[in-house]
Amino acid sequence: MAAAGRRRRRRRGRADEVAEDGGAVLRRLREARDDLLSSGFWAASAGASVRARLGGSAEPPARCVCYGLGRFGGCPIARDQLAFLLLLLEELGVPPARCSLFDPVFSKQEAAVLGELGLRLLPENEEGKHDVEGSATLFYMVHCGNALYNNLLWRNWSLGALPKLVIIGNSFRGIEERLLPRILRRDYSYIEKVLKVTEEVALPAHPRYLDTFNDTSIHWFPLEKLQELSPEIWDFVEEPTYEDCDNLEIIRREDKAPECSPIAAES
């Protein structure tokens, strides 16, 4: 009986420790939110691009999907990105329960914190292949690998679906500038095909958040521009395979997730 009592006390102690750590993460997250507001970065982002694009004449997102956030429990960059996402959901009127996240590096504690915030975890690694299913959807994918954006475009490659996507993530123009044309066409063909009809607005530069949101833009795909593409482009919808890609920067379903994401490892 005494041994059982000690085991119960140890379990309670571990639970209290996890709860305390989760509370500390939430406190740091609130501080990150306050910093975004006081620095003026959020106001500049919302005023210059976010509110203008997402809260104006376009169909507002009914839900949100977030990929690749990273270990926000210990990484200030990932925590700032999560704080920005929470402000964005408030701005757009998207309930937290309609925002789903996935990153294979999330710890159990971080998953619990996300649940405490009312957010949902996707049950499996979709590799970015998320169908909007007729609902206007914001995809929050800051500093993700090119293949995730390419997979997302492939899954929604139609005149009915693409106009319902808004992507906050790596600048498509930047991707085009960094890759040789033949590599872009071979490895990321859906990004390459949609580039000339993509509307893109960069988030404003701010000295405090250069590492957090560098090369980050809002992207959307107006129907009237998509209709200018040739019919042959819409006929080819082969699923990407990346067999020749040397630097995929994506964790596939069959891969084991690393203990720490690259961005968290820098903290």
mmCIF file of C-alpha atoms in Angstrom, residues 16-258:
data_model
loop_
_atom_site.group_PDB
_atom_site.id
_atom_site.type_symbol
_atom_site.label_atom_id
_atom_site.label_comp_id
_atom_site.label_asym_id
_atom_site.label_seq_id
_atom_site.Cartn_x
_atom_site.Cartn_y
_atom_site.Cartn_z
ATOM 1 C CA ASP A 16 1.934 18.832 -11.846
ATOM 2 C CA GLU A 17 5.329 19.368 -13.497
ATOM 3 C CA VAL A 18 3.837 19.018 -16.981
ATOM 4 C CA ALA A 19 0.975 21.348 -16.040
ATOM 5 C CA GLU A 20 3.444 23.877 -14.684
ATOM 6 C CA ASP A 21 5.561 23.676 -17.842
ATOM 7 C CA GLY A 22 2.437 24.082 -19.975
ATOM 8 C CA GLY A 23 1.481 27.116 -17.934
ATOM 9 C CA ALA A 24 4.932 28.594 -18.510
ATOM 10 C CA VAL A 25 4.567 28.071 -22.280
ATOM 11 C CA LEU A 26 1.194 29.818 -22.218
ATOM 12 C CA ARG A 27 2.691 32.733 -20.282
ATOM 13 C CA ARG A 28 5.529 33.077 -22.771
ATOM 14 C CA LEU A 29 3.002 32.891 -25.595
ATOM 15 C CA ARG A 30 1.005 35.744 -24.068
ATOM 16 C CA GLU A 31 4.222 37.738 -23.788
ATOM 17 C CA ALA A 32 4.978 37.043 -27.465
ATOM 18 C CA ARG A 33 1.496 38.279 -28.370
ATOM 19 C CA ASP A 34 1.993 41.463 -26.338
ATOM 20 C CA ASP A 35 5.340 42.043 -28.041
ATOM 21 C CA LEU A 36 3.778 41.667 -31.500
ATOM 22 C CA LEU A 37 1.171 44.255 -30.596
ATOM 23 C CA SER A 38 3.495 46.728 -28.872
ATOM 24 C CA SER A 39 6.187 46.514 -31.566
ATOM 25 C CA GLY A 40 3.804 47.668 -34.276
ATOM 26 C CA PHE A 41 4.579 44.630 -36.431
ATOM 27 C CA TRP A 42 1.102 43.174 -36.096
ATOM 28 C CA ALA A 43 -0.575 46.495 -36.921
ATOM 29 C CA ALA A 44 1.636 46.897 -39.988
ATOM 30 C CA SER A 45 0.989 43.333 -41.124
ATOM 31 C CA ALA A 46 -2.760 43.513 -40.600
ATOM 32 C CA GLY A 47 -3.099 46.971 -42.084
ATOM 33 C CA ALA A 48 -0.783 46.624 -45.061
ATOM 34 C CA SER A 49 -1.714 43.164 -46.241
ATOM 35 C CA VAL A 50 -3.550 40.762 -43.972
ATOM 36 C CA ARG A 51 -6.713 42.794 -43.380
ATOM 37 C CA ALA A 52 -6.695 44.233 -46.911
ATOM 38 C CA ARG A 53 -6.540 40.820 -48.559
ATOM 39 C CA LEU A 54 -8.348 38.520 -46.149
ATOM 40 C CA GLY A 55 -10.895 40.864 -44.630
ATOM 41 C CA GLY A 56 -11.839 42.816 -47.747
ATOM 42 C CA SER A 57 -13.777 41.854 -50.843
ATOM 43 C CA ALA A 58 -12.457 38.297 -51.059
ATOM 44 C CA GLU A 59 -14.358 35.402 -49.528
ATOM 45 C CA PRO A 60 -13.068 35.276 -45.940
ATOM 46 C CA PRO A 61 -11.525 31.997 -44.785
ATOM 47 C CA ALA A 62 -13.876 29.704 -42.931
ATOM 48 C CA ARG A 63 -11.016 27.652 -41.498
ATOM 49 C CA CYS A 64 -7.262 27.477 -41.182
ATOM 50 C CA VAL A 65 -4.574 24.808 -41.574
ATOM 51 C CA CYS A 66 -1.099 25.301 -40.103
ATOM 52 C CA TYR A 67 1.925 23.193 -41.054
ATOM 53 C CA GLY A 68 5.485 23.204 -39.780
ATOM 54 C CA LEU A 69 5.173 25.516 -36.783
ATOM 55 C CA GLY A 70 8.040 23.868 -34.898
ATOM 56 C CA ARG A 71 8.843 23.460 -31.201
ATOM 57 C CA PHE A 72 7.195 26.599 -29.857
ATOM 58 C CA GLY A 73 7.684 25.436 -26.274
ATOM 59 C CA GLY A 74 11.392 26.181 -26.464
ATOM 60 C CA CYS A 75 11.882 28.141 -29.663
ATOM 61 C CA PRO A 76 11.112 31.899 -29.542
ATOM 62 C CA ILE A 77 10.787 32.095 -33.341
ATOM 63 C CA ALA A 78 8.134 29.360 -33.426
ATOM 64 C CA ARG A 79 6.375 30.947 -30.438
ATOM 65 C CA ASP A 80 6.205 34.317 -32.211
ATOM 66 C CA GLN A 81 4.757 32.595 -35.272
ATOM 67 C CA LEU A 82 2.099 30.910 -33.145
ATOM 68 C CA ALA A 83 1.235 34.210 -31.440
ATOM 69 C CA PHE A 84 0.860 35.807 -34.883
ATOM 70 C CA LEU A 85 -1.421 32.970 -35.962
ATOM 71 C CA LEU A 86 -3.657 33.437 -32.916
ATOM 72 C CA LEU A 87 -3.950 37.169 -33.636
ATOM 73 C CA LEU A 88 -4.735 36.352 -37.241
ATOM 74 C CA LEU A 89 -7.558 34.000 -36.270
ATOM 75 C CA GLU A 90 -9.066 36.744 -34.102
ATOM 76 C CA GLU A 91 -8.752 39.276 -36.916
ATOM 77 C CA LEU A 92 -10.506 36.978 -39.397
ATOM 78 C CA GLY A 93 -13.130 35.699 -36.975
ATOM 79 C CA VAL A 94 -12.048 32.078 -37.411
ATOM 80 C CA PRO A 95 -12.788 30.094 -34.221
ATOM 81 C CA PRO A 96 -9.737 28.244 -32.831
ATOM 82 C CA ALA A 97 -11.642 24.965 -33.186
ATOM 83 C CA ARG A 98 -11.630 25.505 -36.960
ATOM 84 C CA CYS A 99 -7.847 25.765 -37.067
ATOM 85 C CA SER A 100 -5.929 22.495 -37.474
ATOM 86 C CA LEU A 101 -2.192 22.074 -37.017
ATOM 87 C CA PHE A 102 0.392 19.436 -37.788
ATOM 88 C CA ASP A 103 4.082 19.197 -37.129
ATOM 89 C CA PRO A 104 5.678 15.821 -36.341
ATOM 90 C CA VAL A 105 8.063 17.493 -33.887
ATOM 91 C CA PHE A 106 5.306 18.630 -31.488
ATOM 92 C CA SER A 107 5.870 17.259 -27.991
ATOM 93 C CA LYS A 108 3.026 15.919 -25.854
ATOM 94 C CA GLN A 109 3.242 19.060 -23.766
ATOM 95 C CA GLU A 110 2.981 21.292 -26.835
ATOM 96 C CA ALA A 111 0.025 19.258 -28.104
ATOM 97 C CA ALA A 112 -1.650 19.794 -24.725
ATOM 98 C CA VAL A 113 -1.005 23.550 -24.907
ATOM 99 C CA LEU A 114 -2.562 23.713 -28.380
ATOM 100 C CA GLY A 115 -5.587 21.880 -27.023
ATOM 101 C CA GLU A 116 -5.775 24.348 -24.146
ATOM 102 C CA LEU A 117 -5.904 27.132 -26.737
ATOM 103 C CA GLY A 118 -8.842 25.415 -28.439
ATOM 104 C CA LEU A 119 -6.851 24.450 -31.549
ATOM 105 C CA ARG A 120 -7.055 21.039 -33.224
ATOM 106 C CA LEU A 121 -4.287 18.644 -34.183
ATOM 107 C CA LEU A 122 -4.518 16.870 -37.517
ATOM 108 C CA PRO A 123 -4.497 13.114 -36.864
ATOM 109 C CA GLU A 124 -1.887 12.271 -39.511
ATOM 110 C CA ASN A 125 0.840 13.658 -41.731
ATOM 111 C CA GLU A 126 -0.914 14.870 -44.866
ATOM 112 C CA GLU A 127 2.357 15.893 -46.556
ATOM 113 C CA GLY A 128 0.573 19.142 -47.362
ATOM 114 C CA LYS A 129 -2.066 17.379 -49.465
ATOM 115 C CA HIS A 130 -5.092 19.002 -47.857
ATOM 116 C CA ASP A 131 -8.287 19.370 -49.896
ATOM 117 C CA VAL A 132 -10.163 22.609 -49.185
ATOM 118 C CA GLU A 133 -13.436 20.753 -49.954
ATOM 119 C CA GLY A 134 -15.226 23.878 -51.110
ATOM 120 C CA SER A 135 -14.363 26.020 -48.067
ATOM 121 C CA ALA A 136 -12.217 29.134 -48.225
ATOM 122 C CA THR A 137 -9.137 28.123 -46.247
ATOM 123 C CA LEU A 138 -6.101 29.938 -44.923
ATOM 124 C CA PHE A 139 -2.893 27.876 -44.962
ATOM 125 C CA TYR A 140 -0.302 29.153 -42.507
ATOM 126 C CA MET A 141 3.012 27.611 -43.586
ATOM 127 C CA VAL A 142 5.858 29.890 -42.542
ATOM 128 C CA HIS A 143 9.324 28.585 -43.527
ATOM 129 C CA CYS A 144 8.030 25.253 -44.825
ATOM 130 C CA GLY A 145 9.756 23.191 -47.512
ATOM 131 C CA ASN A 146 8.887 23.833 -51.163
ATOM 132 C CA ALA A 147 7.355 20.381 -51.550
ATOM 133 C CA LEU A 148 4.608 21.182 -49.025
ATOM 134 C CA TYR A 149 3.452 24.166 -51.089
ATOM 135 C CA ASN A 150 3.690 22.133 -54.284
ATOM 136 C CA ASN A 151 1.672 19.261 -52.772
ATOM 137 C CA LEU A 152 -0.998 21.661 -51.538
ATOM 138 C CA LEU A 153 -1.386 23.189 -55.004
ATOM 139 C CA TRP A 154 -1.566 19.719 -56.587
ATOM 140 C CA ARG A 155 -4.322 18.571 -54.230
ATOM 141 C CA ASN A 156 -6.408 21.650 -55.095
ATOM 142 C CA TRP A 157 -5.475 21.938 -58.773
ATOM 143 C CA SER A 158 -8.778 23.150 -60.222
ATOM 144 C CA LEU A 159 -10.573 26.376 -61.036
ATOM 145 C CA GLY A 160 -13.041 25.591 -58.264
ATOM 146 C CA ALA A 161 -10.518 25.028 -55.483
ATOM 147 C CA LEU A 162 -7.482 27.263 -56.052
ATOM 148 C CA PRO A 163 -9.378 30.569 -55.642
ATOM 149 C CA LYS A 164 -10.365 29.377 -52.162
ATOM 150 C CA LEU A 165 -6.729 29.114 -51.015
ATOM 151 C CA VAL A 166 -4.814 31.800 -49.206
ATOM 152 C CA ILE A 167 -1.249 30.823 -48.317
ATOM 153 C CA ILE A 168 0.943 32.627 -45.810
ATOM 154 C CA GLY A 169 4.411 31.204 -46.302
ATOM 155 C CA ASN A 170 7.639 31.387 -48.271
ATOM 156 C CA SER A 171 7.525 33.876 -51.117
ATOM 157 C CA PHE A 172 6.768 32.111 -54.405
ATOM 158 C CA ARG A 173 8.784 34.817 -56.143
ATOM 159 C CA GLY A 174 11.672 34.029 -53.837
ATOM 160 C CA ILE A 175 11.395 30.326 -54.664
ATOM 161 C CA GLU A 176 11.535 31.186 -58.356
ATOM 162 C CA GLU A 177 14.607 33.372 -57.852
ATOM 163 C CA ARG A 178 16.507 30.761 -55.832
ATOM 164 C CA LEU A 179 15.958 27.784 -58.137
ATOM 165 C CA LEU A 180 17.163 27.123 -61.638
ATOM 166 C CA PRO A 181 14.187 27.129 -64.043
ATOM 167 C CA ARG A 182 14.696 23.466 -64.956
ATOM 168 C CA ILE A 183 14.778 22.443 -61.264
ATOM 169 C CA LEU A 184 11.647 24.452 -60.491
ATOM 170 C CA ARG A 185 9.849 22.894 -63.461
ATOM 171 C CA ARG A 186 11.015 19.357 -62.654
ATOM 172 C CA ASP A 187 10.602 19.242 -58.874
ATOM 173 C CA TYR A 188 7.920 21.849 -58.111
ATOM 174 C CA SER A 189 5.881 21.980 -61.294
ATOM 175 C CA TYR A 190 2.661 23.204 -59.681
ATOM 176 C CA ILE A 191 4.400 26.219 -58.151
ATOM 177 C CA GLU A 192 6.012 26.879 -61.527
ATOM 178 C CA LYS A 193 2.709 26.657 -63.411
ATOM 179 C CA VAL A 194 0.793 28.988 -61.082
ATOM 180 C CA LEU A 195 3.502 31.625 -60.606
ATOM 181 C CA LYS A 196 2.407 34.028 -63.323
ATOM 182 C CA VAL A 197 -1.181 34.223 -62.021
ATOM 183 C CA THR A 198 -0.363 34.371 -58.303
ATOM 184 C CA GLU A 199 -1.049 37.548 -56.335
ATOM 185 C CA GLU A 200 1.566 38.027 -53.628
ATOM 186 C CA VAL A 201 2.054 40.603 -50.882
ATOM 187 C CA ALA A 202 5.085 40.426 -48.586
ATOM 188 C CA LEU A 203 4.721 40.868 -44.852
ATOM 189 C CA PRO A 204 6.428 44.108 -43.794
ATOM 190 C CA ALA A 205 10.039 44.010 -42.649
ATOM 191 C CA HIS A 206 10.623 44.670 -38.959
ATOM 192 C CA PRO A 207 14.048 44.558 -37.248
ATOM 193 C CA ARG A 208 12.713 42.473 -34.376
ATOM 194 C CA TYR A 209 11.122 39.819 -36.589
ATOM 195 C CA LEU A 210 13.585 39.480 -39.471
ATOM 196 C CA ASP A 211 14.344 35.817 -38.660
ATOM 197 C CA THR A 212 10.740 35.038 -37.763
ATOM 198 C CA PHE A 213 8.998 36.214 -40.920
ATOM 199 C CA ASN A 214 11.784 36.747 -43.453
ATOM 200 C CA ASP A 215 10.767 35.858 -47.019
ATOM 201 C CA THR A 216 7.125 35.487 -45.897
ATOM 202 C CA SER A 217 4.258 36.548 -48.167
ATOM 203 C CA ILE A 218 0.508 36.228 -48.490
ATOM 204 C CA HIS A 219 -0.486 34.443 -51.711
ATOM 205 C CA TRP A 220 -3.858 34.075 -53.408
ATOM 206 C CA PHE A 221 -5.087 32.940 -56.804
ATOM 207 C CA PRO A 222 -7.804 35.088 -58.438
ATOM 208 C CA LEU A 223 -10.233 33.141 -60.587
ATOM 209 C CA GLU A 224 -10.062 35.648 -63.444
ATOM 210 C CA LYS A 225 -6.295 35.150 -63.673
ATOM 211 C CA LEU A 226 -6.475 31.373 -63.371
ATOM 212 C CA GLN A 227 -8.869 31.313 -66.310
ATOM 213 C CA GLU A 228 -6.110 32.805 -68.454
ATOM 214 C CA LEU A 229 -4.046 29.615 -68.159
ATOM 215 C CA SER A 230 -4.219 27.171 -71.063
ATOM 216 C CA PRO A 231 -6.567 24.153 -70.798
ATOM 217 C CA GLU A 232 -3.568 21.812 -71.066
ATOM 218 C CA ILE A 233 -2.294 23.043 -67.717
ATOM 219 C CA TRP A 234 -5.476 21.859 -66.006
ATOM 220 C CA ASP A 235 -5.466 18.500 -67.764
ATOM 221 C CA PHE A 236 -2.134 17.451 -66.249
ATOM 222 C CA VAL A 237 -2.676 16.559 -62.596
ATOM 223 C CA GLU A 238 -0.043 13.933 -61.886
ATOM 224 C CA GLU A 239 0.817 13.569 -58.207
ATOM 225 C CA PRO A 240 4.318 14.862 -57.336
ATOM 226 C CA THR A 241 6.894 12.195 -56.469
ATOM 227 C CA TYR A 242 10.208 14.091 -55.989
ATOM 228 C CA GLU A 243 12.303 11.090 -57.046
ATOM 229 C CA ASP A 244 15.086 13.318 -58.378
ATOM 230 C CA CYS A 245 14.893 16.006 -55.704
ATOM 231 C CA ASP A 246 18.156 16.293 -53.759
ATOM 232 C CA ASN A 247 16.891 18.483 -50.906
ATOM 233 C CA LEU A 248 13.250 17.658 -50.281
ATOM 234 C CA GLU A 249 12.786 19.473 -46.937
ATOM 235 C CA ILE A 250 9.672 17.491 -46.079
ATOM 236 C CA ILE A 251 8.956 14.742 -43.561
ATOM 237 C CA ARG A 252 7.007 12.041 -45.342
ATOM 238 C CA ARG A 253 4.504 9.722 -43.742
ATOM 239 C CA GLU A 254 6.960 6.836 -43.641
ATOM 240 C CA ASP A 255 9.805 8.959 -42.249
ATOM 241 C CA LYS A 256 10.584 9.238 -38.560
ATOM 242 C CA ALA A 257 10.210 12.772 -37.258
ATOM 243 C CA PRO A 258 13.391 14.377 -35.921
#
